[in-house]
Amino acid sequence: MRVVVADDSVLLREGLVRLLAEVGCDVVDAVGDAASLVGSAAEHRPDVAVVDIRMPPSNTDDGLRAAVEARTANPDLGVLMLSAYIELSYADVLLSDGRGGVGYLLKDRVTSLDTLADALRTITEGGTVLDPEVVAQLLVARRRQDPLASLTPREREVLALMAEGRSNSAIAERLVVTGGAVEKHVSNIFTKINLPDVGSDNRRVLAVLAWLKAR
């Protein structure tokens, strides 16, 4: 596979070039700043770019933004972000288009050439590679942000049936409970996902939208 390497550290950049060559990659370019990455990707049309997130000029998320720009210009470009840090917002940006062909690995946890080679192979085949620690933190963040996390299993059942357009009486019939029980579940759902009573039926619609978004 044809690879562009982007890292502002000369030692890391040259080390990656040699390691990638050992696993059979054709490293077509190696650059040290974000602007050069965008230009190199446009010129060489590599299969994958191996990119450090924090690069000049600002040494914040320039590498990530350059990779996203290069991938926008060439949707077939795979991107493997290598970082010393876990930044969940960066992972979200990388995964946001849902197309695959991306990876986010922590530099210190890439302990073998096989790991690197397998990651690149998966990415070029359209898959996604995430460091297990990144996955763990993403899951924790999702649980914290999930407006439905506090619902009981029965309340989730009721909300799912609401999403199907069923009335309270139809839900009661389906679950073999009383209408009062359903009303109580619906009230609890509104309270738990912070939908105050404003004297309209909008809460029911908003609750269903929250359920759909969380799926």
PDB file of C-alpha atoms in Angstrom:
ATOM      1  CA  MET A   1       0.000   0.000   0.000  1.00  0.00           C
ATOM      2  CA  ARG A   2       1.072   3.592  -0.653  1.00  0.00           C
ATOM      3  CA  VAL A   3       1.495   5.669   2.504  1.00  0.00           C
ATOM      4  CA  VAL A   4       2.142   9.280   3.454  1.00  0.00           C
ATOM      5  CA  VAL A   5       3.583   9.875   6.924  1.00  0.00           C
ATOM      6  CA  ALA A   6       2.945  13.163   8.754  1.00  0.00           C
ATOM      7  CA  ASP A   7       4.665  13.854  12.075  1.00  0.00           C
ATOM      8  CA  ASP A   8       6.525  16.965  13.221  1.00  0.00           C
ATOM      9  CA  SER A   9       9.080  14.930  15.173  1.00  0.00           C
ATOM     10  CA  VAL A  10      11.962  14.031  12.857  1.00  0.00           C
ATOM     11  CA  LEU A  11      12.863  10.964  14.897  1.00  0.00           C
ATOM     12  CA  LEU A  12       9.323   9.608  14.968  1.00  0.00           C
ATOM     13  CA  ARG A  13       8.716  10.463  11.327  1.00  0.00           C
ATOM     14  CA  GLU A  14      11.851   8.754  10.075  1.00  0.00           C
ATOM     15  CA  GLY A  15      11.273   5.836  12.419  1.00  0.00           C
ATOM     16  CA  LEU A  16       7.791   5.342  11.004  1.00  0.00           C
ATOM     17  CA  VAL A  17       9.123   5.499   7.461  1.00  0.00           C
ATOM     18  CA  ARG A  18      11.570   2.671   8.168  1.00  0.00           C
ATOM     19  CA  LEU A  19       9.090   0.580  10.120  1.00  0.00           C
ATOM     20  CA  LEU A  20       6.467   0.899   7.397  1.00  0.00           C
ATOM     21  CA  ALA A  21       9.005  -0.094   4.776  1.00  0.00           C
ATOM     22  CA  GLU A  22       9.757  -3.224   6.823  1.00  0.00           C
ATOM     23  CA  VAL A  23       6.115  -4.332   6.576  1.00  0.00           C
ATOM     24  CA  GLY A  24       6.040  -3.798   2.827  1.00  0.00           C
ATOM     25  CA  CYS A  25       4.513  -0.329   2.581  1.00  0.00           C
ATOM     26  CA  ASP A  26       5.565   2.098  -0.122  1.00  0.00           C
ATOM     27  CA  VAL A  27       6.096   5.373   1.764  1.00  0.00           C
ATOM     28  CA  VAL A  28       5.636   7.959  -0.978  1.00  0.00           C
ATOM     29  CA  ASP A  29       6.244  10.998   1.232  1.00  0.00           C
ATOM     30  CA  ALA A  30       7.012  12.068   4.793  1.00  0.00           C
ATOM     31  CA  VAL A  31       6.096  15.563   5.976  1.00  0.00           C
ATOM     32  CA  GLY A  32       6.318  17.588   9.165  1.00  0.00           C
ATOM     33  CA  ASP A  33       3.378  20.003   9.147  1.00  0.00           C
ATOM     34  CA  ALA A  34      -0.341  20.057   8.396  1.00  0.00           C
ATOM     35  CA  ALA A  35      -0.225  22.112   5.202  1.00  0.00           C
ATOM     36  CA  SER A  36       2.365  19.781   3.712  1.00  0.00           C
ATOM     37  CA  LEU A  37       0.139  16.808   4.493  1.00  0.00           C
ATOM     38  CA  VAL A  38      -2.755  18.278   2.503  1.00  0.00           C
ATOM     39  CA  GLY A  39      -0.476  19.028  -0.439  1.00  0.00           C
ATOM     40  CA  SER A  40       1.239  15.656  -0.331  1.00  0.00           C
ATOM     41  CA  ALA A  41      -2.042  13.752  -0.195  1.00  0.00           C
ATOM     42  CA  ALA A  42      -3.303  15.676  -3.220  1.00  0.00           C
ATOM     43  CA  GLU A  43      -0.094  15.096  -5.158  1.00  0.00           C
ATOM     44  CA  HIS A  44       0.600  11.448  -4.360  1.00  0.00           C
ATOM     45  CA  ARG A  45      -2.946  10.106  -3.828  1.00  0.00           C
ATOM     46  CA  PRO A  46      -1.811   7.552  -1.228  1.00  0.00           C
ATOM     47  CA  ASP A  47      -3.946   4.700   0.064  1.00  0.00           C
ATOM     48  CA  VAL A  48      -3.526   5.827   3.652  1.00  0.00           C
ATOM     49  CA  ALA A  49      -2.048   8.704   5.641  1.00  0.00           C
ATOM     50  CA  VAL A  50      -0.409   8.025   9.007  1.00  0.00           C
ATOM     51  CA  VAL A  51      -0.807  11.284  10.902  1.00  0.00           C
ATOM     52  CA  ASP A  52       0.098  12.789  14.262  1.00  0.00           C
ATOM     53  CA  ILE A  53      -2.833  14.804  15.626  1.00  0.00           C
ATOM     54  CA  ARG A  54      -0.802  17.660  17.119  1.00  0.00           C
ATOM     55  CA  MET A  55       1.295  19.294  14.415  1.00  0.00           C
ATOM     56  CA  PRO A  56       2.467  22.767  13.366  1.00  0.00           C
ATOM     57  CA  PRO A  57       1.505  25.481  12.906  1.00  0.00           C
ATOM     58  CA  SER A  58      -0.548  25.590  16.145  1.00  0.00           C
ATOM     59  CA  ASN A  59       0.437  22.197  17.577  1.00  0.00           C
ATOM     60  CA  THR A  60      -3.143  21.515  18.639  1.00  0.00           C
ATOM     61  CA  ASP A  61      -5.349  19.547  16.237  1.00  0.00           C
ATOM     62  CA  ASP A  62      -3.728  20.658  12.975  1.00  0.00           C
ATOM     63  CA  GLY A  63      -2.868  17.123  11.909  1.00  0.00           C
ATOM     64  CA  LEU A  64      -6.443  15.964  12.384  1.00  0.00           C
ATOM     65  CA  ARG A  65      -7.910  18.914  10.507  1.00  0.00           C
ATOM     66  CA  ALA A  66      -5.451  18.428   7.659  1.00  0.00           C
ATOM     67  CA  ALA A  67      -6.340  14.737   7.458  1.00  0.00           C
ATOM     68  CA  VAL A  68     -10.055  15.558   7.324  1.00  0.00           C
ATOM     69  CA  GLU A  69      -9.389  18.117   4.575  1.00  0.00           C
ATOM     70  CA  ALA A  70      -7.315  15.621   2.581  1.00  0.00           C
ATOM     71  CA  ARG A  71      -9.984  12.966   3.014  1.00  0.00           C
ATOM     72  CA  THR A  72     -12.678  15.373   1.845  1.00  0.00           C
ATOM     73  CA  ALA A  73     -10.703  15.948  -1.351  1.00  0.00           C
ATOM     74  CA  ASN A  74     -10.030  12.222  -1.731  1.00  0.00           C
ATOM     75  CA  PRO A  75     -12.784  10.144  -0.070  1.00  0.00           C
ATOM     76  CA  ASP A  76     -10.833   6.930  -0.711  1.00  0.00           C
ATOM     77  CA  LEU A  77      -7.963   8.087   1.508  1.00  0.00           C
ATOM     78  CA  GLY A  78      -7.589   6.022   4.660  1.00  0.00           C
ATOM     79  CA  VAL A  79      -6.407   7.840   7.782  1.00  0.00           C
ATOM     80  CA  LEU A  80      -4.578   6.415  10.789  1.00  0.00           C
ATOM     81  CA  MET A  81      -4.210   8.972  13.558  1.00  0.00           C
ATOM     82  CA  LEU A  82      -1.357   8.322  15.968  1.00  0.00           C
ATOM     83  CA  SER A  83      -1.367  10.287  19.205  1.00  0.00           C
ATOM     84  CA  ALA A  84       0.175  10.296  22.641  1.00  0.00           C
ATOM     85  CA  TYR A  85      -3.165  11.469  24.036  1.00  0.00           C
ATOM     86  CA  ILE A  86      -6.803  10.432  24.095  1.00  0.00           C
ATOM     87  CA  GLU A  87      -8.974  13.284  22.852  1.00  0.00           C
ATOM     88  CA  LEU A  88     -12.568  12.097  22.494  1.00  0.00           C
ATOM     89  CA  SER A  89     -13.550  15.117  20.427  1.00  0.00           C
ATOM     90  CA  TYR A  90     -10.877  14.114  17.913  1.00  0.00           C
ATOM     91  CA  ALA A  91     -12.224  10.578  17.763  1.00  0.00           C
ATOM     92  CA  ASP A  92     -15.713  11.965  17.164  1.00  0.00           C
ATOM     93  CA  VAL A  93     -14.477  14.095  14.264  1.00  0.00           C
ATOM     94  CA  LEU A  94     -12.670  11.135  12.754  1.00  0.00           C
ATOM     95  CA  LEU A  95     -15.704   8.842  13.017  1.00  0.00           C
ATOM     96  CA  SER A  96     -18.383  11.393  12.221  1.00  0.00           C
ATOM     97  CA  ASP A  97     -18.920  10.587   8.540  1.00  0.00           C
ATOM     98  CA  GLY A  98     -19.451   6.886   9.273  1.00  0.00           C
ATOM     99  CA  ARG A  99     -17.569   5.789   6.146  1.00  0.00           C
ATOM    100  CA  GLY A 100     -14.843   3.750   7.818  1.00  0.00           C
ATOM    101  CA  GLY A 101     -11.288   3.639   6.572  1.00  0.00           C
ATOM    102  CA  VAL A 102     -10.031   5.385   9.706  1.00  0.00           C
ATOM    103  CA  GLY A 103      -8.084   4.569  12.844  1.00  0.00           C
ATOM    104  CA  TYR A 104      -7.010   6.158  16.121  1.00  0.00           C
ATOM    105  CA  LEU A 105      -4.155   4.484  17.983  1.00  0.00           C
ATOM    106  CA  LEU A 106      -2.071   5.604  20.947  1.00  0.00           C
ATOM    107  CA  LYS A 107       1.615   5.744  20.093  1.00  0.00           C
ATOM    108  CA  ASP A 108       2.779   4.097  23.302  1.00  0.00           C
ATOM    109  CA  ARG A 109       0.440   1.135  22.794  1.00  0.00           C
ATOM    110  CA  VAL A 110       1.603   0.210  19.302  1.00  0.00           C
ATOM    111  CA  THR A 111       4.006  -2.431  20.531  1.00  0.00           C
ATOM    112  CA  SER A 112       4.687  -4.429  17.379  1.00  0.00           C
ATOM    113  CA  LEU A 113       4.995  -4.113  13.633  1.00  0.00           C
ATOM    114  CA  ASP A 114       2.197  -6.635  13.256  1.00  0.00           C
ATOM    115  CA  THR A 115      -0.177  -4.337  15.141  1.00  0.00           C
ATOM    116  CA  LEU A 116       0.698  -1.450  12.845  1.00  0.00           C
ATOM    117  CA  ALA A 117       0.485  -3.541   9.691  1.00  0.00           C
ATOM    118  CA  ASP A 118      -2.868  -5.061  10.701  1.00  0.00           C
ATOM    119  CA  ALA A 119      -4.267  -1.607  11.464  1.00  0.00           C
ATOM    120  CA  LEU A 120      -3.226  -0.246   8.077  1.00  0.00           C
ATOM    121  CA  ARG A 121      -4.610  -3.279   6.290  1.00  0.00           C
ATOM    122  CA  THR A 122      -7.971  -2.924   8.054  1.00  0.00           C
ATOM    123  CA  ILE A 123      -8.146   0.785   7.256  1.00  0.00           C
ATOM    124  CA  THR A 124      -7.352   0.359   3.562  1.00  0.00           C
ATOM    125  CA  GLU A 125     -10.094  -2.270   3.387  1.00  0.00           C
ATOM    126  CA  GLY A 126     -12.594   0.271   4.709  1.00  0.00           C
ATOM    127  CA  GLY A 127     -12.593  -0.835   8.335  1.00  0.00           C
ATOM    128  CA  THR A 128     -12.145   1.121  11.552  1.00  0.00           C
ATOM    129  CA  VAL A 129      -9.351   0.629  14.090  1.00  0.00           C
ATOM    130  CA  LEU A 130      -9.573   2.155  17.562  1.00  0.00           C
ATOM    131  CA  ASP A 131      -7.282   1.679  20.526  1.00  0.00           C
ATOM    132  CA  PRO A 132      -9.172  -0.233  23.253  1.00  0.00           C
ATOM    133  CA  GLU A 133      -8.603   2.635  25.686  1.00  0.00           C
ATOM    134  CA  VAL A 134     -10.164   5.073  23.220  1.00  0.00           C
ATOM    135  CA  VAL A 135     -13.161   2.759  22.860  1.00  0.00           C
ATOM    136  CA  ALA A 136     -13.536   2.475  26.640  1.00  0.00           C
ATOM    137  CA  GLN A 137     -13.534   6.236  27.116  1.00  0.00           C
ATOM    138  CA  LEU A 138     -15.944   6.751  24.214  1.00  0.00           C
ATOM    139  CA  LEU A 139     -18.379   4.306  25.807  1.00  0.00           C
ATOM    140  CA  VAL A 140     -18.129   6.056  29.168  1.00  0.00           C
ATOM    141  CA  ALA A 141     -18.744   9.417  27.502  1.00  0.00           C
ATOM    142  CA  ARG A 142     -21.718   8.052  25.568  1.00  0.00           C
ATOM    143  CA  ARG A 143     -23.272   6.686  28.760  1.00  0.00           C
ATOM    144  CA  ARG A 144     -22.870  10.065  30.443  1.00  0.00           C
ATOM    145  CA  GLN A 145     -24.440  11.856  27.491  1.00  0.00           C
ATOM    146  CA  ASP A 146     -27.234   9.361  26.797  1.00  0.00           C
ATOM    147  CA  PRO A 147     -30.525  10.992  27.860  1.00  0.00           C
ATOM    148  CA  LEU A 148     -32.100   7.543  28.054  1.00  0.00           C
ATOM    149  CA  ALA A 149     -29.481   6.028  30.345  1.00  0.00           C
ATOM    150  CA  SER A 150     -31.627   6.479  33.462  1.00  0.00           C
ATOM    151  CA  LEU A 151     -34.727   4.775  32.023  1.00  0.00           C
ATOM    152  CA  THR A 152     -35.750   1.385  33.358  1.00  0.00           C
ATOM    153  CA  PRO A 153     -36.150  -1.528  30.916  1.00  0.00           C
ATOM    154  CA  ARG A 154     -39.958  -1.169  31.126  1.00  0.00           C
ATOM    155  CA  GLU A 155     -39.746   2.570  30.426  1.00  0.00           C
ATOM    156  CA  ARG A 156     -37.597   1.836  27.404  1.00  0.00           C
ATOM    157  CA  GLU A 157     -40.234  -0.617  26.196  1.00  0.00           C
ATOM    158  CA  VAL A 158     -42.926   2.027  26.574  1.00  0.00           C
ATOM    159  CA  LEU A 159     -40.813   4.616  24.733  1.00  0.00           C
ATOM    160  CA  ALA A 160     -40.117   2.177  21.901  1.00  0.00           C
ATOM    161  CA  LEU A 161     -43.851   1.580  21.515  1.00  0.00           C
ATOM    162  CA  MET A 162     -44.447   5.325  21.568  1.00  0.00           C
ATOM    163  CA  ALA A 163     -41.952   5.566  18.713  1.00  0.00           C
ATOM    164  CA  GLU A 164     -44.152   3.127  16.778  1.00  0.00           C
ATOM    165  CA  GLY A 165     -46.991   5.636  17.085  1.00  0.00           C
ATOM    166  CA  ARG A 166     -49.011   3.664  19.638  1.00  0.00           C
ATOM    167  CA  SER A 167     -51.389   5.426  22.016  1.00  0.00           C
ATOM    168  CA  ASN A 168     -51.262   4.847  25.767  1.00  0.00           C
ATOM    169  CA  SER A 169     -54.184   2.448  25.552  1.00  0.00           C
ATOM    170  CA  ALA A 170     -52.526   0.499  22.749  1.00  0.00           C
ATOM    171  CA  ILE A 171     -49.313   0.311  24.773  1.00  0.00           C
ATOM    172  CA  ALA A 172     -51.240  -0.933  27.786  1.00  0.00           C
ATOM    173  CA  GLU A 173     -52.846  -3.640  25.686  1.00  0.00           C
ATOM    174  CA  ARG A 174     -49.515  -4.673  24.189  1.00  0.00           C
ATOM    175  CA  LEU A 175     -47.744  -4.870  27.565  1.00  0.00           C
ATOM    176  CA  VAL A 176     -50.773  -6.303  29.386  1.00  0.00           C
ATOM    177  CA  VAL A 177     -50.798  -3.553  32.010  1.00  0.00           C
ATOM    178  CA  THR A 178     -53.326  -0.930  33.045  1.00  0.00           C
ATOM    179  CA  GLY A 179     -53.678   2.428  31.353  1.00  0.00           C
ATOM    180  CA  GLY A 180     -52.685   4.072  34.640  1.00  0.00           C
ATOM    181  CA  ALA A 181     -49.426   2.120  34.686  1.00  0.00           C
ATOM    182  CA  VAL A 182     -48.592   3.309  31.181  1.00  0.00           C
ATOM    183  CA  GLU A 183     -49.399   6.908  32.115  1.00  0.00           C
ATOM    184  CA  LYS A 184     -47.038   6.614  35.069  1.00  0.00           C
ATOM    185  CA  HIS A 185     -44.259   5.203  32.852  1.00  0.00           C
ATOM    186  CA  VAL A 186     -44.768   7.987  30.309  1.00  0.00           C
ATOM    187  CA  SER A 187     -44.651  10.615  33.055  1.00  0.00           C
ATOM    188  CA  ASN A 188     -41.423   9.098  34.401  1.00  0.00           C
ATOM    189  CA  ILE A 189     -39.912   9.123  30.903  1.00  0.00           C
ATOM    190  CA  PHE A 190     -40.703  12.814  30.459  1.00  0.00           C
ATOM    191  CA  THR A 191     -39.171  13.619  33.839  1.00  0.00           C
ATOM    192  CA  LYS A 192     -36.004  11.570  33.351  1.00  0.00           C
ATOM    193  CA  ILE A 193     -35.181  13.004  29.929  1.00  0.00           C
ATOM    194  CA  ASN A 194     -35.993  16.509  31.141  1.00  0.00           C
ATOM    195  CA  LEU A 195     -39.097  17.307  29.118  1.00  0.00           C
ATOM    196  CA  PRO A 196     -41.225  19.627  31.301  1.00  0.00           C
ATOM    197  CA  ASP A 197     -44.992  19.895  30.901  1.00  0.00           C
ATOM    198  CA  VAL A 198     -45.732  22.913  28.717  1.00  0.00           C
ATOM    199  CA  GLY A 199     -49.365  22.051  28.067  1.00  0.00           C
ATOM    200  CA  SER A 200     -48.981  20.394  24.664  1.00  0.00           C
ATOM    201  CA  ASP A 201     -48.334  17.048  23.026  1.00  0.00           C
ATOM    202  CA  ASN A 202     -44.826  18.096  21.947  1.00  0.00           C
ATOM    203  CA  ARG A 203     -43.251  16.162  24.797  1.00  0.00           C
ATOM    204  CA  ARG A 204     -44.345  12.877  23.272  1.00  0.00           C
ATOM    205  CA  VAL A 205     -42.728  13.786  19.950  1.00  0.00           C
ATOM    206  CA  LEU A 206     -39.552  15.026  21.640  1.00  0.00           C
ATOM    207  CA  ALA A 207     -39.315  11.837  23.689  1.00  0.00           C
ATOM    208  CA  VAL A 208     -39.558   9.731  20.536  1.00  0.00           C
ATOM    209  CA  LEU A 209     -36.889  11.881  18.862  1.00  0.00           C
ATOM    210  CA  ALA A 210     -34.589  11.310  21.841  1.00  0.00           C
ATOM    211  CA  TRP A 211     -35.167   7.553  21.544  1.00  0.00           C
ATOM    212  CA  LEU A 212     -34.391   7.586  17.805  1.00  0.00           C
ATOM    213  CA  LYS A 213     -31.236   9.650  18.325  1.00  0.00           C
ATOM    214  CA  ALA A 214     -29.956   7.251  20.968  1.00  0.00           C
ATOM    215  CA  ARG A 215     -30.339   4.188  18.753  1.00  0.00           C
TER     216      ARG A 215
END
